[in-house]
XYZ file of C-alpha atoms in Angstrom:
110
model
C 2.512 -9.586 38.150
C 1.575 -6.155 38.625
C -0.331 -4.288 35.584
C 1.963 -1.734 35.314
C 4.636 -4.094 34.222
C 2.262 -4.912 31.170
C 1.976 -1.174 30.621
C 3.348 0.131 27.115
C 3.896 -3.705 26.212
C 0.177 -4.506 25.911
C 0.410 -4.300 22.015
C 3.313 -6.401 21.393
C 1.824 -9.194 23.441
C -1.321 -9.090 21.591
C 0.331 -8.998 18.172
C 2.657 -11.865 19.352
C -0.507 -14.412 20.490
C -2.056 -13.623 16.852
C 1.309 -14.259 14.571
C -0.061 -18.305 14.214
C -3.169 -17.246 13.235
C -6.515 -15.557 13.949
C -7.933 -15.979 17.908
C -11.272 -14.341 19.297
C -10.962 -12.149 22.280
C -11.351 -15.063 24.936
C -8.610 -16.947 23.291
C -6.174 -14.305 22.792
C -6.426 -13.882 26.767
C -6.224 -17.327 27.238
C -2.773 -17.608 24.907
C -1.485 -14.859 26.856
C -2.480 -16.670 30.086
C -1.058 -19.671 28.754
C 2.163 -18.261 26.997
C 3.061 -16.457 30.392
C 2.549 -19.520 32.764
C -0.128 -17.765 34.468
C 1.316 -14.674 35.251
C -0.072 -12.042 32.880
C -4.047 -12.533 33.242
C -5.368 -9.468 31.351
C -8.702 -8.580 31.432
C -11.309 -8.283 28.951
C -11.862 -4.215 30.112
C -7.977 -4.240 28.657
C -7.808 -6.479 25.911
C -11.196 -5.365 23.867
C -10.057 -1.544 23.951
C -6.826 -2.418 22.863
C -7.679 -4.595 20.042
C -10.066 -1.720 18.613
C -7.233 0.614 18.524
C -4.437 -2.113 16.903
C -7.509 -2.040 14.364
C -7.927 1.486 13.393
C -4.361 1.522 13.130
C -4.076 -1.316 10.564
C -2.047 -3.563 12.636
C -5.086 -5.872 13.115
C -7.925 -7.152 11.038
C -11.263 -8.568 12.278
C -14.061 -10.529 11.052
C -17.198 -12.031 12.431
C -16.873 -16.031 13.252
C -20.090 -18.052 13.394
C -20.161 -20.191 16.739
C -23.184 -22.633 16.780
C -26.721 -21.394 15.233
C -26.951 -18.433 16.890
C -23.559 -16.939 18.282
C -20.851 -15.035 16.463
C -17.300 -13.993 17.842
C -15.099 -11.607 16.151
C -11.906 -13.306 14.907
C -8.528 -11.233 14.652
C -5.784 -11.295 12.737
C -2.729 -9.374 12.056
C -1.992 -7.510 8.915
C 1.005 -7.005 7.049
C 1.550 -3.858 8.968
C 0.876 -5.753 11.881
C 3.622 -7.963 11.052
C 6.160 -5.277 10.675
C 5.351 -3.377 14.163
C 5.539 -7.042 16.108
C 8.962 -7.076 14.462
C 9.415 -3.677 16.048
C 8.314 -4.560 19.456
C 10.954 -7.462 19.543
C 13.601 -5.154 18.839
C 12.368 -2.573 21.230
C 11.958 -5.590 23.561
C 16.058 -6.773 23.397
C 16.960 -3.427 23.471
C 15.317 -2.847 26.762
C 15.949 -5.942 28.271
C 19.460 -5.690 27.572
C 19.777 -2.124 28.880
C 17.985 -3.137 32.456
C 20.050 -6.671 32.458
C 23.033 -4.215 32.110
C 21.691 -2.276 35.314
C 20.689 -4.814 37.446
C 23.484 -7.622 36.778
C 26.594 -5.500 35.912
C 29.855 -7.511 34.828
C 32.620 -7.839 37.317
C 35.425 -4.998 36.357
C 38.118 -7.348 34.692
């Protein structure tokens, strides 16, 4: 899928995969890939800046999690503001897809 197709929808995608619970960056990438049936293979250079931006906006919170004896990874979770934003993203998506569908698949005149 073209990167342009994801532009403008990345925040909603990230918020949606975090809705079920906290995930670290690689798990977020994997979740988007799996949920999209392999169509959305997002790069770390796209994901991590977006996660940091969403955290600055107060839509995500993060914490460090120990992995083994010497490794740590940052895990992200939705905040209440993030849940409200996700609800808005979903409403916007329904409106957008309905409008595009009406143009691409017009109903026959009665």
